[in-house]
Structures are given as C-alpha cells and as structure tokens.
Amino acid sequence: MENKLTRNLYMIPYALWIALFVIAPIVLVLYYSFIDIEGNFSLANYQNFFTPVYMKMTLSSFWYAFLITALSLLIAYPTAYLLTYTKHKHLWLLLIIVPSWINLLLKAYAFLGIFGTYGVANSFLEAIGIGSQQLLFTDFSFIFVSVYIFIPFMILPIFNSLNELNPTLLDAARDLGASSWTAFRRVIFPLTIDGVKAGCQLVFIPALSLFMLTRLIAGNRVITLGTAIEQHFLVTQDWGMGSTIAVFLIIFMFLIIFLTGNRKRGM
C-alpha cells in the first residue's frame, strides 16, 4: 500500500505536465478549429479543408515527407550498419549526432551561403566545368537540407537495433549456406525493423509539418501544411483555419504512430 501511494505521488508531476503541455494545447487547438475568422462557431473551416487547395497541399506535404524519409533511410541504414563494425563506433555515432544540437535556424542560414550564387557548391560546379546553377529555392535544396537535418534521427534507432543484434544468428545463417544478401533480407532487416519504424516516425512526422525550411531554403516554392499553419496564424490571422489544419496534422501523426508502432510478436 505504501509503495502504491509513493508511486501515485511520483505520478503527480508527470500528470500535471501532460495535462498542461499536451492535453490543454490540443483542446485549445480543437476549440479554435470551430471558430471562423469572424469569431463565430462554425464548421466552415472543416469544409474549407476538404477543398482542392488544401487537399493538394496535404498530398504535397505527404509526398515531400515521404521523399525525405525514404532518402534518410536509404543513407542511414548502410551508415548505421557500417558503424556497428567500426572501431570506436560510439565516438563516430556521437560525431554524427552532434550537428543535431546546433540550432536549426543557424544550419538553414549556413546552407543559404553554401547554395548561394557565390557559395561553395557553385564554386565547385564552376571548377569542374558545369557552371553556376540556381541551387537555392528549388526542390533539390529543400530535400537535401531536410535530409541532412533529419538523418541523425534515422541513424540512431537503426544503430541501436543493429548493435543489439545477436551475432550468432548471422553465423548460423552463414553456416546454413545463406549468402550475404539472403542473410540481410531474412535475418538482419527483419530483426531490426523496429529500429527502422522508430527512425521513420522520428523523420516523417516532423517532416510532415516543416515550415521554416520551406521559407528559407525553398523560398516558399514548396508549400506544406506547416507553411499554411504559419501563414494563417501570423499573416492572415485566421486562427480557426490554422487550428483546423493543426487538428488534421495531429490526426495524421497519431495514425502514423499507430501504423508504424512496435507490436510485440510471439516467438
């Protein structure tokens, strides 16, 4: 009884934190989503969301989030795999993670200089004879910078899954005549799928609501749901429509978490 009481007391700060900083903001966003621009209770915002403009914006957000996640996974998995066989692997992992500690705005401005007309990237292109190109304010620059920013969050869970993999399973696969590709396809990847799912969650969900990079790197040529929310709250002052988009983003995020969540399977 005493242990139960102590545990309940320890739960109070956690419950207060969840109530104040998770539940209350969601309730406020849900409330404002039913308020139109004139301050009246209305379902007009939800009707507007299902118009072609917002549907196209939603599909665009999912498309870019998918591209960013897929490219991050394509780079992160072999990187994490090589790290597990590298000496001082935790040091190398730390060096990969350290850039994620730098402020996102600083990294965005750094890439403005790198991809600018007189930046390092164009200087390199001129040196190899291709000539100066318009790299900023393109889909390429937006996806490149996004992948660079999110890739540590993909590498870390995959590395943890690979690092915990029992090496005797690979030895058994080789003893049974499995090739390297077969061992990867039938043993390594299935046993590390939880790390892949966790990495995809950590990348896809924030990529779905990007807004600052769309402005700084893509020059608003890439319009996502995150960009629309920013515009409605800061420019048009239509908090109701911004909240409605946020409600759908929250729903999408919960669906993604549910669909890619780890489910324990019986052995």
Backbone as CSV, one residue per row, in Angstrom:
resi,resn,N_x,N_y,N_z,CA_x,CA_y,CA_z,C_x,C_y,C_z
1,MET,0.830,-1.212,0.000,0.000,0.000,0.000,0.865,1.262,0.000
2,GLU,1.926,1.235,0.808,2.828,2.388,0.874,3.535,2.613,-0.455
3,ASN,3.963,1.512,-1.107,4.618,1.635,-2.414,3.661,2.202,-3.464
4,LYS,2.409,1.785,-3.391,1.416,2.281,-4.343,1.184,3.779,-4.142
5,LEU,1.112,4.196,-2.849,0.932,5.615,-2.557,2.118,6.439,-3.040
6,THR,3.332,5.939,-2.811,4.547,6.636,-3.266,4.563,6.760,-4.776
7,ARG,4.186,5.672,-5.464,4.161,5.696,-6.926,3.149,6.713,-7.443
8,ASN,2.007,6.802,-6.782,0.986,7.767,-7.187,1.463,9.206,-6.977
9,LEU,2.203,9.421,-5.881,2.747,10.759,-5.623,3.760,11.156,-6.695
10,TYR,4.579,10.201,-7.102,5.558,10.472,-8.160,4.882,10.740,-9.501
11,MET,3.690,10.213,-9.663,2.969,10.401,-10.926,2.348,11.785,-11.056
12,ILE,2.199,12.497,-9.943,1.521,13.795,-9.975,2.234,14.799,-10.883
13,PRO,3.561,15.029,-10.740,4.227,15.984,-11.647,4.091,15.586,-13.114
14,TYR,4.206,14.288,-13.394,4.079,13.802,-14.770,2.673,14.075,-15.308
15,ALA,1.648,13.793,-14.473,0.261,14.009,-14.900,-0.009,15.494,-15.131
16,LEU,0.534,16.367,-14.257,0.359,17.811,-14.428,1.024,18.296,-15.718
17,TRP,2.226,17.771,-15.984,2.946,18.152,-17.205,2.145,17.761,-18.444
18,ILE,1.627,16.541,-18.462,0.848,16.062,-19.598,-0.420,16.900,-19.766
19,ALA,-1.069,17.203,-18.648,-2.320,17.967,-18.709,-2.091,19.379,-19.222
20,LEU,-1.026,20.045,-18.731,-0.789,21.446,-19.071,-0.162,21.639,-20.440
21,PHE,0.764,20.737,-20.820,1.549,20.973,-22.024,1.233,20.021,-23.178
22,VAL,0.333,19.066,-22.966,-0.076,18.173,-24.059,-1.586,18.253,-24.272
23,ILE,-2.348,17.934,-23.238,-3.805,17.875,-23.386,-4.403,19.267,-23.583
24,ALA,-3.995,20.234,-22.731,-4.569,21.583,-22.824,-4.319,22.240,-24.186
25,PRO,-3.074,22.190,-24.733,-2.884,22.782,-26.077,-3.724,22.113,-27.155
26,ILE,-3.869,20.792,-27.074,-4.683,20.093,-28.078,-6.142,20.517,-27.968
27,VAL,-6.642,20.645,-26.726,-8.025,21.085,-26.516,-8.223,22.500,-27.061
28,LEU,-7.247,23.395,-26.840,-7.343,24.764,-27.355,-7.364,24.788,-28.882
29,VAL,-6.476,23.996,-29.484,-6.441,23.925,-30.947,-7.766,23.393,-31.481
30,LEU,-8.319,22.369,-30.814,-9.602,21.804,-31.240,-10.719,22.838,-31.103
31,TYR,-10.686,23.611,-30.019,-11.707,24.648,-29.806,-11.644,25.707,-30.908
32,TYR,-10.449,26.231,-31.179,-10.311,27.284,-32.184,-10.626,26.795,-33.591
33,SER,-10.514,25.495,-33.813,-10.809,24.970,-35.153,-12.281,25.123,-35.515
34,PHE,-13.147,25.328,-34.498,-14.585,25.520,-34.758,-14.976,26.997,-34.767
35,ILE,-13.978,27.889,-34.721,-14.244,29.329,-34.739,-13.819,29.895,-36.091
36,ASP,-14.739,30.551,-36.787,-14.385,31.119,-38.086,-13.645,32.443,-37.905
37,ILE,-13.280,33.086,-39.013,-12.459,34.290,-38.958,-13.193,35.464,-38.310
38,GLU,-14.536,35.384,-38.256,-15.317,36.445,-37.627,-15.604,36.159,-36.155
39,GLY,-15.093,35.030,-35.655,-15.263,34.707,-34.238,-16.515,33.926,-33.916
40,ASN,-17.209,33.421,-34.933,-18.441,32.665,-34.709,-18.167,31.168,-34.743
41,PHE,-18.975,30.418,-33.993,-18.867,28.963,-34.026,-19.359,28.460,-35.374
42,SER,-18.518,27.647,-36.036,-18.861,27.227,-37.392,-18.073,25.974,-37.773
43,LEU,-18.608,25.238,-38.736,-17.907,24.087,-39.317,-17.268,24.451,-40.662
44,ALA,-17.245,25.741,-40.958,-16.744,26.196,-42.266,-15.279,25.843,-42.468
45,ASN,-14.490,25.897,-41.387,-13.059,25.579,-41.514,-12.850,24.145,-41.974
46,TYR,-13.648,23.218,-41.448,-13.522,21.818,-41.849,-13.999,21.622,-43.281
47,GLN,-15.014,22.379,-43.678,-15.463,22.309,-45.069,-14.388,22.844,-46.010
48,ASN,-13.733,23.928,-45.602,-12.673,24.513,-46.426,-11.474,23.583,-46.564
49,PHE,-11.206,22.802,-45.514,-10.038,21.919,-45.564,-10.176,20.887,-46.680
50,PHE,-11.409,20.484,-46.981,-11.618,19.450,-47.998,-11.813,20.036,-49.397
51,THR,-11.404,21.274,-49.584,-11.400,21.874,-50.924,-10.124,21.465,-51.651
52,PRO,-10.106,21.582,-52.993,-8.917,21.148,-53.758,-7.608,21.790,-53.310
53,VAL,-7.665,23.058,-52.869,-6.432,23.752,-52.472,-5.751,23.030,-51.313
54,TYR,-6.500,22.727,-50.280,-5.910,22.094,-49.098,-5.639,20.607,-49.317
55,MET,-6.446,19.978,-50.161,-6.170,18.573,-50.473,-4.844,18.443,-51.230
56,LYS,-4.621,19.372,-52.170,-3.358,19.375,-52.909,-2.188,19.647,-51.970
57,MET,-2.390,20.556,-51.020,-1.358,20.884,-50.043,-1.055,19.680,-49.147
58,THR,-2.091,18.937,-48.783,-1.910,17.743,-47.950,-1.116,16.683,-48.691
59,LEU,-1.491,16.438,-49.947,-0.759,15.454,-50.751,0.698,15.883,-50.942
60,SER,0.917,17.185,-51.153,2.279,17.693,-51.308,3.084,17.475,-50.027
61,SER,2.463,17.722,-48.875,3.151,17.525,-47.594,3.551,16.068,-47.409
62,PHE,2.624,15.156,-47.714,2.925,13.723,-47.575,4.001,13.297,-48.572
63,TRP,3.965,13.849,-49.774,4.949,13.478,-50.789,6.358,13.888,-50.371
64,TYR,6.505,15.142,-49.938,7.825,15.605,-49.510,8.293,14.884,-48.251
65,ALA,7.382,14.630,-47.317,7.749,13.895,-46.107,8.191,12.477,-46.452
66,PHE,7.502,11.859,-47.433,7.887,10.520,-47.875,9.273,10.532,-48.518
67,LEU,9.535,11.511,-49.385,10.840,11.600,-50.040,11.962,11.795,-49.015
68,ILE,11.737,12.702,-48.071,12.750,12.976,-47.044,13.005,11.731,-46.206
69,THR,11.937,11.020,-45.833,12.080,9.807,-45.019,12.771,8.696,-45.799
70,ALA,12.364,8.505,-47.055,12.950,7.435,-47.871,14.442,7.668,-48.113
71,LEU,14.816,8.899,-48.452,16.235,9.203,-48.685,17.042,9.091,-47.387
72,SER,16.456,9.533,-46.286,17.143,9.402,-44.991,17.379,7.938,-44.654
73,LEU,16.373,7.095,-44.886,16.519,5.664,-44.609,17.554,5.030,-45.529
74,LEU,17.534,5.436,-46.806,18.471,4.882,-47.782,19.920,5.179,-47.394
75,ILE,20.163,6.334,-46.821,21.516,6.710,-46.396,21.825,6.183,-44.999
76,ALA,20.826,6.233,-44.117,21.058,5.933,-42.702,21.311,4.451,-42.440
77,TYR,20.602,3.559,-43.145,20.743,2.134,-42.820,22.158,1.619,-43.102
78,PRO,22.698,1.823,-44.313,24.084,1.370,-44.528,25.089,2.084,-43.633
79,THR,24.826,3.366,-43.326,25.731,4.088,-42.425,25.727,3.458,-41.041
80,ALA,24.534,3.183,-40.516,24.431,2.558,-39.193,25.034,1.154,-39.204
81,TYR,24.839,0.440,-40.312,25.393,-0.913,-40.416,26.924,-0.884,-40.388
82,LEU,27.517,0.054,-41.127,28.978,0.176,-41.132,29.506,0.624,-39.769
83,LEU,28.736,1.478,-39.088,29.167,1.959,-37.777,29.296,0.820,-36.768
84,THR,28.410,-0.171,-36.872,28.452,-1.273,-35.906,29.717,-2.111,-36.035
85,TYR,30.386,-2.040,-37.199,31.619,-2.803,-37.405,32.856,-1.907,-37.358
86,THR,32.653,-0.653,-36.943,33.757,0.302,-36.899,34.339,0.388,-35.496
87,LYS,35.658,0.535,-35.424,36.298,0.757,-34.134,35.890,2.128,-33.608
88,HIS,35.675,2.230,-32.299,35.209,3.462,-31.658,33.868,3.899,-32.257
89,LYS,32.977,2.927,-32.419,31.705,3.212,-33.095,30.861,4.248,-32.361
90,HIS,30.910,4.248,-31.028,30.109,5.210,-30.286,30.639,6.640,-30.459
91,LEU,31.938,6.772,-30.637,32.513,8.088,-30.904,32.049,8.598,-32.265
92,TRP,32.084,7.731,-33.273,31.616,8.127,-34.604,30.126,8.461,-34.580
93,LEU,29.364,7.691,-33.818,27.928,7.972,-33.693,27.708,9.343,-33.060
94,LEU,28.506,9.657,-32.051,28.404,10.966,-31.405,28.696,12.093,-32.385
95,LEU,29.704,11.905,-33.231,30.052,12.927,-34.214,28.924,13.144,-35.228
96,ILE,28.163,12.088,-35.507,27.023,12.211,-36.414,25.876,12.943,-35.740
97,ILE,25.706,12.708,-34.445,24.584,13.301,-33.710,24.844,14.756,-33.340
98,VAL,26.109,15.121,-33.115,26.449,16.476,-32.650,25.830,17.591,-33.500
99,PRO,25.834,17.496,-34.850,25.213,18.585,-35.636,23.745,18.822,-35.314
100,SER,23.043,17.797,-34.810,21.632,17.974,-34.468,21.459,18.870,-33.248
101,TRP,22.545,19.112,-32.492,22.475,20.015,-31.336,22.527,21.476,-31.750
102,ILE,22.953,21.738,-32.972,23.052,23.113,-33.451,21.661,23.617,-33.810
103,ASN,21.399,24.873,-33.514,20.103,25.476,-33.792,19.734,25.318,-35.265
104,LEU,18.479,24.937,-35.515,18.004,24.699,-36.877,18.122,25.941,-37.751
105,LEU,17.849,27.101,-37.175,17.923,28.343,-37.936,19.356,28.624,-38.398
106,LEU,20.332,28.346,-37.524,21.735,28.547,-37.894,22.133,27.640,-39.052
107,LYS,21.682,26.385,-39.004,22.008,25.452,-40.086,21.355,25.878,-41.401
108,ALA,20.131,26.387,-41.301,19.448,26.854,-42.510,20.196,28.026,-43.145
109,TYR,20.634,28.978,-42.319,21.378,30.121,-42.855,22.742,29.698,-43.403
110,ALA,23.348,28.663,-42.802,24.619,28.157,-43.327,24.432,27.625,-44.745
111,PHE,23.319,26.929,-44.973,23.067,26.392,-46.314,22.683,27.489,-47.304
112,LEU,22.161,28.598,-46.816,21.921,29.728,-47.706,23.238,30.198,-48.322
113,GLY,24.299,30.192,-47.495,25.617,30.569,-48.010,26.221,29.496,-48.898
114,ILE,26.029,28.229,-48.532,26.610,27.124,-49.313,25.979,27.027,-50.693
115,PHE,24.645,27.156,-50.773,23.934,27.005,-52.038,23.727,28.319,-52.781
116,GLY,24.208,29.433,-52.225,24.031,30.723,-52.873,24.799,30.834,-54.174
117,THR,24.561,31.921,-54.891,25.187,32.137,-56.202,26.713,32.093,-56.112
118,TYR,27.260,32.644,-55.040,28.720,32.662,-54.868,29.154,31.717,-53.751
119,GLY,28.340,30.716,-53.476,28.642,29.773,-52.406,29.598,28.673,-52.822
120,VAL,29.894,27.807,-51.868,30.848,26.709,-52.090,30.355,25.763,-53.176
121,ALA,29.052,25.461,-53.163,28.508,24.499,-54.129,28.682,24.995,-55.560
122,ASN,28.367,26.258,-55.807,28.505,26.804,-57.161,29.979,26.975,-57.550
123,SER,30.821,27.279,-56.577,32.256,27.364,-56.872,32.785,26.009,-57.330
124,PHE,32.313,24.943,-56.694,32.722,23.591,-57.081,32.215,23.260,-58.487
125,LEU,30.952,23.607,-58.779,30.390,23.334,-60.106,31.143,24.082,-61.198
126,GLU,31.553,25.309,-60.904,32.335,26.071,-61.879,33.720,25.465,-62.065
127,ALA,34.292,24.925,-60.978,35.628,24.335,-61.049,35.650,23.083,-61.920
128,ILE,34.546,22.334,-61.938,34.508,21.097,-62.735,33.896,21.331,-64.113
129,GLY,33.597,22.599,-64.422,33.152,22.932,-65.772,31.663,22.946,-66.001
130,ILE,30.868,22.708,-64.992,29.415,22.706,-65.175,28.870,24.128,-65.212
131,GLY,29.446,24.989,-64.406,28.989,26.372,-64.355,28.029,26.621,-63.210
132,SER,27.816,27.874,-62.916,26.945,28.256,-61.808,25.500,27.860,-62.086
133,GLN,24.832,27.333,-61.053,23.446,26.889,-61.178,22.594,27.550,-60.097
134,GLN,21.283,27.584,-60.346,20.339,28.074,-59.339,20.015,26.909,-58.402
135,LEU,20.717,26.847,-57.276,20.535,25.741,-56.333,19.545,26.090,-55.228
136,LEU,19.577,27.339,-54.795,18.634,27.765,-53.765,17.217,27.869,-54.343
137,PHE,16.236,27.772,-53.441,14.826,27.933,-53.796,14.385,26.899,-54.833
138,THR,14.860,25.677,-54.646,14.469,24.563,-55.509,14.064,23.375,-54.639
139,ASP,13.376,22.413,-55.258,13.025,21.183,-54.543,14.279,20.451,-54.076
140,PHE,15.320,20.480,-54.920,16.565,19.786,-54.567,17.160,20.327,-53.275
141,SER,17.276,21.650,-53.164,17.887,22.240,-51.974,17.043,21.960,-50.744
142,PHE,15.718,22.030,-50.895,14.820,21.778,-49.764,14.969,20.341,-49.256
143,ILE,14.947,19.375,-50.170,15.048,17.970,-49.765,16.439,17.660,-49.221
144,PHE,17.474,18.216,-49.854,18.856,17.984,-49.407,19.054,18.468,-47.971
145,VAL,18.642,19.698,-47.694,18.823,20.259,-46.357,17.967,19.514,-45.341
146,SER,16.752,19.147,-45.719,15.871,18.409,-44.808,16.464,17.056,-44.442
147,VAL,16.989,16.344,-45.440,17.613,15.046,-45.176,18.826,15.215,-44.263
148,TYR,19.634,16.229,-44.537,20.806,16.496,-43.691,20.403,16.727,-42.237
149,ILE,19.327,17.466,-42.025,18.891,17.801,-40.674,18.302,16.593,-39.956
150,PHE,17.543,15.765,-40.684,16.824,14.667,-40.035,17.603,13.365,-39.970
151,ILE,18.665,13.230,-40.736,19.329,11.930,-40.837,19.883,11.394,-39.511
152,PRO,20.374,12.232,-38.571,20.810,11.663,-37.289,19.686,10.956,-36.537
153,PHE,18.444,11.454,-36.697,17.313,10.851,-36.003,16.916,9.513,-36.634
154,MET,17.339,9.290,-37.867,17.114,7.994,-38.504,18.228,7.018,-38.151
155,ILE,19.454,7.521,-38.079,20.602,6.646,-37.818,20.550,6.062,-36.406
156,LEU,20.224,6.880,-35.415,20.321,6.466,-34.013,19.489,5.227,-33.677
157,PRO,18.169,5.184,-33.959,17.402,3.970,-33.621,17.830,2.753,-34.433
158,ILE,18.235,2.964,-35.701,18.688,1.832,-36.511,20.003,1.287,-35.962
159,PHE,20.903,2.189,-35.584,22.172,1.765,-34.987,21.930,0.966,-33.715
160,ASN,21.021,1.423,-32.872,20.724,0.703,-31.630,20.196,-0.700,-31.911
161,SER,19.331,-0.822,-32.913,18.792,-2.144,-33.269,19.878,-3.056,-33.809
162,LEU,20.739,-2.527,-34.664,21.830,-3.330,-35.228,22.850,-3.704,-34.160
163,ASN,23.099,-2.783,-33.239,24.084,-3.027,-32.188,23.629,-4.105,-31.224
164,GLU,22.307,-4.246,-31.054,21.757,-5.255,-30.153,21.538,-6.605,-30.837
165,LEU,21.791,-6.667,-32.133,21.574,-7.899,-32.884,22.562,-8.970,-32.443
166,ASN,22.065,-10.147,-32.194,22.905,-11.262,-31.750,23.754,-11.763,-32.926
167,PRO,25.089,-11.644,-32.856,25.943,-12.042,-33.997,25.886,-13.535,-34.287
168,THR,25.489,-14.346,-33.304,25.423,-15.796,-33.542,24.334,-16.142,-34.567
169,LEU,23.335,-15.284,-34.686,22.287,-15.519,-35.683,22.850,-15.409,-37.093
170,LEU,23.749,-14.456,-37.309,24.392,-14.315,-38.609,25.322,-15.492,-38.884
171,ASP,26.030,-15.926,-37.851,26.902,-17.097,-38.016,26.084,-18.325,-38.391
172,ALA,24.923,-18.473,-37.746,24.057,-19.615,-38.053,23.540,-19.528,-39.495
173,ALA,23.206,-18.324,-39.956,22.716,-18.154,-41.326,23.799,-18.523,-42.335
174,ARG,25.049,-18.114,-42.056,26.149,-18.437,-42.968,26.433,-19.945,-42.952
175,ASP,26.349,-20.547,-41.766,26.569,-21.993,-41.673,25.531,-22.774,-42.464
176,LEU,24.340,-22.212,-42.566,23.272,-22.869,-43.316,23.320,-22.546,-44.810
177,GLY,24.363,-21.799,-45.217,24.574,-21.539,-46.644,23.942,-20.274,-47.174
178,ALA,23.477,-19.398,-46.316,22.857,-18.151,-46.773,23.926,-17.190,-47.288
179,SER,23.639,-16.552,-48.397,24.545,-15.521,-48.914,24.406,-14.259,-48.066
180,SER,25.276,-13.291,-48.313,25.222,-12.034,-47.544,23.893,-11.329,-47.755
181,TRP,23.418,-11.322,-49.013,22.143,-10.675,-49.295,20.983,-11.408,-48.636
182,THR,21.009,-12.743,-48.681,19.945,-13.534,-48.058,19.951,-13.345,-46.548
183,ALA,21.137,-13.313,-45.955,21.241,-13.101,-44.511,20.685,-11.735,-44.119
184,PHE,20.968,-10.729,-44.953,20.440,-9.395,-44.671,18.921,-9.380,-44.813
185,ARG,18.421,-9.985,-45.896,16.986,-9.944,-46.187,16.161,-10.792,-45.231
186,ARG,16.703,-11.923,-44.804,15.928,-12.861,-43.980,16.236,-12.771,-42.487
187,VAL,17.380,-12.193,-42.127,17.775,-12.168,-40.716,17.958,-10.740,-40.197
188,ILE,18.889,-10.003,-40.814,19.254,-8.688,-40.262,18.096,-7.699,-40.337
189,PHE,17.534,-7.492,-41.525,16.499,-6.476,-41.674,15.246,-6.792,-40.859
190,PRO,14.723,-8.030,-40.890,13.529,-8.303,-40.067,13.762,-8.081,-38.572
191,LEU,14.971,-8.385,-38.092,15.245,-8.235,-36.661,15.521,-6.784,-36.267
192,THR,15.749,-5.921,-37.248,15.983,-4.508,-36.944,14.845,-3.624,-37.445
193,ILE,13.729,-4.241,-37.796,12.618,-3.480,-38.362,12.041,-2.489,-37.358
194,ASP,12.104,-2.819,-36.066,11.598,-1.883,-35.056,12.411,-0.588,-35.041
195,GLY,13.721,-0.693,-35.235,14.560,0.500,-35.322,14.241,1.318,-36.559
196,VAL,13.955,0.626,-37.667,13.581,1.316,-38.908,12.265,2.062,-38.711
197,LYS,11.293,1.411,-38.065,10.000,2.055,-37.815,10.161,3.277,-36.926
198,ALA,10.976,3.139,-35.874,11.199,4.267,-34.969,11.861,5.426,-35.705
199,GLY,12.845,5.127,-36.556,13.508,6.161,-37.336,12.553,6.843,-38.297
200,CYS,11.688,6.057,-38.939,10.717,6.635,-39.872,9.732,7.554,-39.146
201,GLN,9.345,7.159,-37.935,8.477,8.029,-37.141,9.169,9.347,-36.824
202,LEU,10.430,9.256,-36.387,11.169,10.444,-35.967,11.440,11.398,-37.126
203,VAL,11.430,10.884,-38.349,11.689,11.734,-39.522,10.391,12.161,-40.203
204,PHE,9.497,11.213,-40.444,8.298,11.511,-41.230,7.387,12.513,-40.534
205,ILE,7.183,12.344,-39.232,6.230,13.201,-38.517,6.666,14.661,-38.511
206,PRO,7.915,14.997,-38.121,8.303,16.415,-38.202,8.440,16.929,-39.635
207,ALA,8.818,16.037,-40.575,8.928,16.461,-41.976,7.563,16.827,-42.551
208,LEU,6.517,16.227,-42.002,5.160,16.493,-42.479,4.721,17.922,-42.167
209,SER,5.303,18.511,-41.128,4.864,19.841,-40.711,5.967,20.891,-40.829
210,LEU,6.944,20.661,-41.691,8.017,21.640,-41.877,7.463,22.974,-42.375
211,PHE,8.028,24.063,-41.871,7.606,25.360,-42.397,8.776,26.332,-42.560
212,MET,9.763,26.283,-41.656,10.844,27.265,-41.738,11.736,27.006,-42.948
213,LEU,12.044,25.734,-43.221,12.889,25.420,-44.372,12.192,25.722,-45.686
214,THR,10.862,25.578,-45.697,10.129,25.903,-46.929,10.245,27.379,-47.260
215,ARG,10.415,28.199,-46.226,10.540,29.646,-46.446,11.980,30.032,-46.789
216,LEU,12.937,29.544,-45.984,14.324,29.978,-46.134,15.040,29.284,-47.296
217,ILE,14.888,27.963,-47.390,15.626,27.182,-48.386,14.853,27.045,-49.694
218,ALA,13.545,26.792,-49.590,12.744,26.596,-50.807,12.134,27.895,-51.309
219,GLY,12.252,28.980,-50.538,11.710,30.260,-50.982,10.213,30.248,-51.196
220,ASN,9.505,29.458,-50.355,8.044,29.304,-50.441,7.588,28.686,-51.765
221,ARG,8.520,28.077,-52.497,8.122,27.329,-53.700,7.525,25.993,-53.303
222,VAL,7.895,25.494,-52.126,7.320,24.276,-51.570,6.324,24.687,-50.496
223,ILE,5.063,24.362,-50.683,4.020,24.725,-49.737,3.523,23.452,-49.053
224,THR,3.622,23.435,-47.735,3.181,22.277,-46.959,2.125,22.722,-45.952
225,LEU,1.572,21.758,-45.222,0.586,22.090,-44.197,1.198,22.955,-43.102
226,GLY,2.463,22.708,-42.783,3.148,23.529,-41.789,3.250,24.976,-42.237
227,THR,3.533,25.182,-43.533,3.585,26.537,-44.086,2.231,27.213,-43.994
228,ALA,1.166,26.460,-44.295,-0.188,27.018,-44.243,-0.561,27.434,-42.824
229,ILE,-0.175,26.612,-41.840,-0.466,26.959,-40.447,0.231,28.260,-40.067
230,GLU,1.502,28.372,-40.449,2.252,29.596,-40.152,1.581,30.806,-40.788
231,GLN,1.171,30.679,-42.036,0.544,31.791,-42.745,-0.765,32.210,-42.087
232,HIS,-1.577,31.239,-41.698,-2.875,31.557,-41.105,-2.733,32.198,-39.724
233,PHE,-1.746,31.773,-38.960,-1.588,32.331,-37.619,-0.879,33.680,-37.633
234,LEU,0.113,33.860,-38.529,0.951,35.055,-38.475,0.621,36.095,-39.539
235,VAL,0.013,35.682,-40.636,-0.233,36.621,-41.746,-1.723,36.943,-41.865
236,THR,-2.544,35.943,-42.155,-3.979,36.195,-42.357,-4.740,36.345,-41.051
237,GLN,-4.115,35.925,-39.930,-4.758,35.989,-38.601,-6.031,35.137,-38.539
238,ASP,-6.118,34.145,-39.401,-7.258,33.217,-39.377,-6.876,32.030,-38.498
239,TRP,-6.962,32.217,-37.197,-6.539,31.184,-36.257,-7.406,29.927,-36.368
240,GLY,-8.657,30.118,-36.735,-9.553,28.972,-36.855,-9.096,28.001,-37.935
241,MET,-8.752,28.537,-39.125,-8.307,27.669,-40.214,-6.957,27.063,-39.893
242,GLY,-6.066,27.858,-39.273,-4.774,27.310,-38.860,-4.937,26.180,-37.857
243,SER,-5.876,26.336,-36.922,-6.130,25.294,-35.925,-6.729,24.050,-36.567
244,THR,-7.583,24.254,-37.575,-8.188,23.109,-38.272,-7.121,22.270,-38.964
245,ILE,-6.193,22.942,-39.644,-5.091,22.221,-40.287,-4.260,21.497,-39.238
246,ALA,-4.032,22.152,-38.081,-3.266,21.533,-36.999,-3.982,20.296,-36.461
247,VAL,-5.303,20.344,-36.380,-6.078,19.184,-35.912,-5.851,17.999,-36.839
248,PHE,-5.920,18.242,-38.145,-5.696,17.153,-39.100,-4.256,16.654,-39.048
249,LEU,-3.298,17.555,-38.821,-1.908,17.119,-38.665,-1.749,16.210,-37.457
250,ILE,-2.407,16.561,-36.361,-2.351,15.727,-35.154,-2.951,14.352,-35.435
251,ILE,-4.079,14.344,-36.160,-4.714,13.061,-36.515,-3.783,12.225,-37.389
252,PHE,-3.168,12.859,-38.399,-2.233,12.150,-39.272,-1.065,11.574,-38.471
253,MET,-0.567,12.353,-37.525,0.586,11.910,-36.733,0.222,10.706,-35.866
254,PHE,-0.955,10.749,-35.252,-1.383,9.606,-34.438,-1.581,8.362,-35.299
255,LEU,-2.114,8.555,-36.517,-2.289,7.414,-37.429,-0.941,6.812,-37.820
256,ILE,0.035,7.679,-38.082,1.372,7.199,-38.450,1.997,6.436,-37.292
257,ILE,1.861,6.966,-36.081,2.398,6.292,-34.902,1.731,4.937,-34.715
258,PHE,0.398,4.891,-34.937,-0.332,3.626,-34.787,0.099,2.607,-35.835
259,LEU,0.223,3.063,-37.089,0.549,2.139,-38.173,1.997,1.642,-38.118
260,THR,2.905,2.468,-37.600,4.324,2.073,-37.556,4.762,1.722,-36.132
261,GLY,3.791,1.617,-35.222,4.147,1.308,-33.840,4.698,-0.103,-33.706
262,ASN,5.517,-0.310,-32.668,6.112,-1.618,-32.414,5.096,-2.526,-31.752
263,ARG,4.860,-3.648,-32.371,3.962,-4.637,-31.799,4.747,-5.897,-31.490
264,LYS,4.717,-6.281,-30.253,5.451,-7.465,-29.838,4.791,-8.713,-30.393
265,ARG,5.587,-9.503,-31.061,5.079,-10.747,-31.642,5.594,-11.926,-30.850
266,GLY,4.785,-12.929,-30.774,5.209,-14.137,-30.079,6.279,-14.878,-30.838
267,MET,7.188,-15.485,-30.096,8.286,-16.199,-30.735,7.805,-17.587,-31.151
